[in-house]
Amino acid sequence: MQSNLPLSSKIPVREKNIILIGFMGAGKTTIGQLLAEKLGREFLDADHEIEELHGMPVTEIFKTMGEPAFRQMEKEYLTKLCRSEREKVVSLGGGSFMQEAIREACLSSGIVYHLDLSWDSWLDRFEALIDTRPILQSKSLAEVEEMFASRKLVYADNHHTIAVDAQTPEQIAEAMAQQIKAGWTREG
Ligand code: S3P
């Protein structure tokens, strides 16, 4: 597990939200749910919360209102969450971190974990994702690979990077829980 940026010190470490970022299909929701259980915290999936708030699935928001409207909803929901919520485990949609306002809010108020999947492993998951991810539907595989590479550069702004290719969600969540709890103990 690689450690990157220093943590901002305004919020006590044990109260900080744990925020999971990474490309579609990296396992953010599955791992986030397992991690939340292990930490005894509430889990929030940003896409699911946006769907509840706006009364329609993300695919429908893209279809009827367009991607810019969805990005605005993401920004409003996540910047508010970073201001008002503590002690949550939150999984972000794969595109959220491309918005500077979201990135800054997450990095300054939470502990950001990048779930880092290789392109080859992602290809194995591609078929399972295509129907429910509007962002994939109008793109060639070469364009998706380009997006994968350019997003990875932005995901590199994080507190911890975890390679998720070779481990099960349970193993990853357990390793994260141990690391997070050790940080709480260190803080006293
Ligand atoms: C998106 C990823 C999706 C969802 C939306 C857009 C993206 O979330 O937010 O379809 O731009 O990568 P997941 O990463 O949970 O699939």
Tab-separated table of C-alpha atoms and ligand atoms in Angstrom:
chain	number	residue	atom	x	y	z
A	1	MET	CA	0.000	0.000	0.000
A	2	GLN	CA	1.569	3.240	-1.142
A	3	SER	CA	1.103	6.498	0.797
A	4	ASN	CA	1.050	9.804	-1.069
A	5	LEU	CA	-0.148	13.226	0.141
A	6	PRO	CA	0.052	14.376	3.769
A	7	LEU	CA	-3.299	14.655	5.554
A	8	SER	CA	-4.765	18.063	6.370
A	9	SER	CA	-4.942	18.452	10.139
A	10	LYS	CA	-8.135	20.478	10.770
A	11	ILE	CA	-10.439	17.482	11.322
A	12	PRO	CA	-9.337	14.784	13.815
A	13	VAL	CA	-8.115	11.743	11.845
A	14	ARG	CA	-10.649	9.383	13.397
A	15	GLU	CA	-13.530	11.635	12.259
A	16	LYS	CA	-12.413	12.024	8.664
A	17	ASN	CA	-14.518	10.463	5.946
A	18	ILE	CA	-12.793	7.625	4.092
A	19	ILE	CA	-13.237	8.376	0.402
A	20	LEU	CA	-12.740	5.764	-2.331
A	21	ILE	CA	-11.792	6.835	-5.843
A	22	GLY	CA	-10.868	4.925	-8.992
A	23	PHE	CA	-12.066	3.945	-12.430
A	24	MET	CA	-15.476	2.354	-13.070
A	25	GLY	CA	-15.357	-1.285	-12.052
A	26	ALA	CA	-12.405	-0.967	-9.657
A	27	GLY	CA	-14.644	-2.216	-6.829
A	28	LYS	CA	-15.300	1.056	-4.987
A	29	THR	CA	-18.834	0.134	-3.906
A	30	THR	CA	-18.129	-3.482	-2.912
A	31	ILE	CA	-14.953	-2.617	-1.020
A	32	GLY	CA	-16.557	0.493	0.500
A	33	GLN	CA	-19.451	-1.553	1.908
A	34	LEU	CA	-17.095	-4.139	3.414
A	35	LEU	CA	-14.839	-1.447	4.840
A	36	ALA	CA	-17.754	0.460	6.381
A	37	GLU	CA	-18.860	-2.726	8.159
A	38	LYS	CA	-15.364	-3.335	9.491
A	39	LEU	CA	-15.086	0.248	10.784
A	40	GLY	CA	-18.667	0.366	12.115
A	41	ARG	CA	-19.432	3.328	9.890
A	42	GLU	CA	-22.244	4.296	7.556
A	43	PHE	CA	-21.513	3.718	3.850
A	44	LEU	CA	-22.543	6.218	1.173
A	45	ASP	CA	-22.343	5.476	-2.533
A	46	ALA	CA	-22.334	8.891	-4.247
A	47	ASP	CA	-24.107	7.693	-7.410
A	48	HIS	CA	-26.816	6.000	-5.359
A	49	GLU	CA	-27.310	9.109	-3.205
A	50	ILE	CA	-27.570	11.326	-6.314
A	51	GLU	CA	-30.138	8.922	-7.776
A	52	GLU	CA	-32.212	9.143	-4.570
A	53	LEU	CA	-31.948	12.941	-4.434
A	54	HIS	CA	-33.000	13.441	-8.033
A	55	GLY	CA	-35.416	10.528	-8.278
A	56	MET	CA	-33.833	8.823	-11.290
A	57	PRO	CA	-31.047	6.408	-12.193
A	58	VAL	CA	-27.708	7.834	-13.348
A	59	THR	CA	-28.292	6.344	-16.835
A	60	GLU	CA	-31.574	8.285	-17.043
A	61	ILE	CA	-29.956	11.526	-15.825
A	62	PHE	CA	-27.347	11.204	-18.609
A	63	LYS	CA	-30.046	10.411	-21.186
A	64	THR	CA	-32.590	13.100	-20.332
A	65	MET	CA	-30.454	15.905	-18.877
A	66	GLY	CA	-26.965	15.217	-20.264
A	67	GLU	CA	-23.541	14.691	-18.685
A	68	PRO	CA	-22.971	18.361	-17.631
A	69	ALA	CA	-26.154	18.236	-15.502
A	70	PHE	CA	-24.915	15.034	-13.841
A	71	ARG	CA	-21.489	16.588	-13.170
A	72	GLN	CA	-23.198	19.569	-11.515
A	73	MET	CA	-25.230	17.214	-9.289
A	74	GLU	CA	-22.041	15.349	-8.369
A	75	LYS	CA	-20.289	18.582	-7.476
A	76	GLU	CA	-23.159	19.861	-5.330
A	77	TYR	CA	-23.648	16.554	-3.532
A	78	LEU	CA	-19.978	15.839	-2.839
A	79	THR	CA	-18.817	19.320	-1.849
A	80	LYS	CA	-21.758	19.511	0.586
A	81	LEU	CA	-20.962	16.050	1.932
A	82	CYS	CA	-17.343	17.070	2.565
A	83	ARG	CA	-18.508	20.146	4.493
A	84	SER	CA	-21.201	18.496	6.559
A	85	GLU	CA	-20.491	14.778	7.058
A	86	ARG	CA	-17.962	13.019	9.292
A	87	GLU	CA	-17.075	9.394	10.005
A	88	LYS	CA	-18.520	8.010	6.757
A	89	VAL	CA	-17.104	5.668	4.129
A	90	VAL	CA	-17.913	7.162	0.722
A	91	SER	CA	-17.441	5.730	-2.771
A	92	LEU	CA	-17.265	8.236	-5.611
A	93	GLY	CA	-18.271	7.752	-9.248
A	94	GLY	CA	-15.268	7.216	-11.528
A	95	GLY	CA	-15.550	10.715	-13.056
A	96	SER	CA	-16.090	12.745	-9.861
A	97	PHE	CA	-12.436	13.337	-9.132
A	98	MET	CA	-11.946	15.053	-12.510
A	99	GLN	CA	-13.662	18.120	-11.031
A	100	GLU	CA	-11.213	20.297	-9.149
A	101	ALA	CA	-13.795	21.443	-6.581
A	102	ILE	CA	-14.568	17.828	-5.666
A	103	ARG	CA	-10.903	16.861	-5.577
A	104	GLU	CA	-10.005	19.729	-3.271
A	105	ALA	CA	-12.979	19.146	-0.968
A	106	CYS	CA	-12.177	15.420	-0.649
A	107	LEU	CA	-8.430	15.817	-0.179
A	108	SER	CA	-8.761	18.575	2.408
A	109	SER	CA	-11.502	16.993	4.543
A	110	GLY	CA	-11.171	13.214	4.101
A	111	ILE	CA	-8.715	10.361	3.666
A	112	VAL	CA	-8.657	9.498	-0.023
A	113	TYR	CA	-7.902	5.934	-1.155
A	114	HIS	CA	-7.283	5.239	-4.824
A	115	LEU	CA	-8.301	1.719	-5.816
A	116	ASP	CA	-5.827	1.168	-8.615
A	117	LEU	CA	-6.799	-1.389	-11.261
A	118	SER	CA	-4.609	-2.274	-14.264
A	119	TRP	CA	-5.944	-1.854	-17.793
A	120	ASP	CA	-5.710	-5.640	-18.398
A	121	SER	CA	-7.792	-6.407	-15.319
A	122	TRP	CA	-10.254	-3.727	-16.290
A	123	LEU	CA	-10.722	-5.366	-19.711
A	124	ASP	CA	-11.873	-8.530	-17.919
A	125	ARG	CA	-14.635	-6.475	-16.222
A	126	PHE	CA	-15.642	-4.431	-19.268
A	127	GLU	CA	-18.584	-6.637	-20.393
A	128	ALA	CA	-20.180	-6.423	-16.956
A	129	LEU	CA	-20.042	-2.613	-16.969
A	130	ILE	CA	-21.043	-1.522	-20.439
A	131	ASP	CA	-24.864	-1.503	-20.030
A	132	THR	CA	-24.942	0.544	-16.848
A	133	ARG	CA	-22.171	3.081	-17.584
A	134	PRO	CA	-23.390	5.733	-20.071
A	135	ILE	CA	-19.881	7.185	-20.309
A	136	LEU	CA	-18.685	3.977	-22.025
A	137	GLN	CA	-21.453	3.689	-24.552
A	138	SER	CA	-20.376	6.221	-27.182
A	139	LYS	CA	-16.652	5.392	-27.032
A	140	SER	CA	-14.331	3.017	-28.875
A	141	LEU	CA	-12.069	0.792	-26.780
A	142	ALA	CA	-9.083	2.978	-27.764
A	143	GLU	CA	-10.932	6.049	-26.458
A	144	VAL	CA	-11.774	4.286	-23.194
A	145	GLU	CA	-8.119	3.303	-22.806
A	146	GLU	CA	-7.112	6.932	-23.327
A	147	MET	CA	-9.640	8.052	-20.702
A	148	PHE	CA	-8.364	5.323	-18.354
A	149	ALA	CA	-4.785	6.622	-18.704
A	150	SER	CA	-5.654	10.302	-18.348
A	151	ARG	CA	-7.870	9.694	-15.320
A	152	LYS	CA	-5.145	7.673	-13.648
A	153	LEU	CA	-2.969	10.801	-13.672
A	154	VAL	CA	-5.678	12.664	-11.753
A	155	TYR	CA	-6.397	9.794	-9.352
A	156	ALA	CA	-2.698	10.030	-8.420
A	157	ASP	CA	-3.683	12.957	-6.163
A	158	ASN	CA	-4.602	10.819	-3.146
A	159	HIS	CA	-3.503	9.824	0.340
A	160	HIS	CA	-3.175	6.077	-0.284
A	161	THR	CA	-2.984	3.960	-3.435
A	162	ILE	CA	-3.992	0.301	-3.309
A	163	ALA	CA	-3.344	-2.096	-6.187
A	164	VAL	CA	-6.566	-4.097	-6.435
A	165	ASP	CA	-5.751	-6.563	-9.256
A	166	ALA	CA	-4.479	-9.495	-7.239
A	167	GLN	CA	-6.608	-9.414	-4.070
A	168	THR	CA	-10.246	-10.085	-3.239
A	169	PRO	CA	-12.485	-7.207	-2.049
A	170	GLU	CA	-12.478	-8.808	1.415
A	171	GLN	CA	-8.653	-8.854	1.564
A	172	ILE	CA	-8.444	-5.254	0.354
A	173	ALA	CA	-11.084	-4.002	2.803
A	174	GLU	CA	-9.356	-5.835	5.662
A	175	ALA	CA	-5.940	-4.332	4.820
A	176	MET	CA	-7.503	-0.875	4.601
A	177	ALA	CA	-9.355	-1.295	7.899
A	178	GLN	CA	-6.120	-2.321	9.649
A	179	GLN	CA	-4.256	0.662	8.236
A	180	ILE	CA	-7.044	3.115	9.138
A	181	LYS	CA	-7.391	1.768	12.694
A	182	ALA	CA	-3.617	1.977	13.163
A	183	GLY	CA	-3.857	5.666	12.196
A	184	TRP	CA	-6.575	6.202	14.823
A	185	THR	CA	-4.418	4.531	17.482
A	186	ARG	CA	-1.399	6.647	16.570
A	187	GLU	CA	-3.486	9.789	16.963
A	188	GLY	CA	-4.449	8.657	20.491
B	1	S3P	C1	-18.802	7.554	-14.325
B	1	S3P	C2	-18.758	6.491	-13.458
B	1	S3P	C3	-19.971	5.946	-12.812
B	1	S3P	C4	-21.074	7.001	-12.725
B	1	S3P	C5	-21.319	7.616	-14.063
B	1	S3P	C6	-20.078	8.262	-14.667
B	1	S3P	C7	-17.528	8.036	-14.937
B	1	S3P	O1	-19.640	5.501	-11.483
B	1	S3P	O2	-20.738	8.009	-11.808
B	1	S3P	O3	-21.823	6.600	-14.908
B	1	S3P	O4	-17.509	9.124	-15.536
B	1	S3P	O5	-16.514	7.312	-14.822
B	1	S3P	P1	-18.756	4.187	-11.160
B	1	S3P	O6	-17.326	4.578	-11.148
B	1	S3P	O7	-19.237	3.776	-9.805
B	1	S3P	O8	-19.058	3.180	-12.191
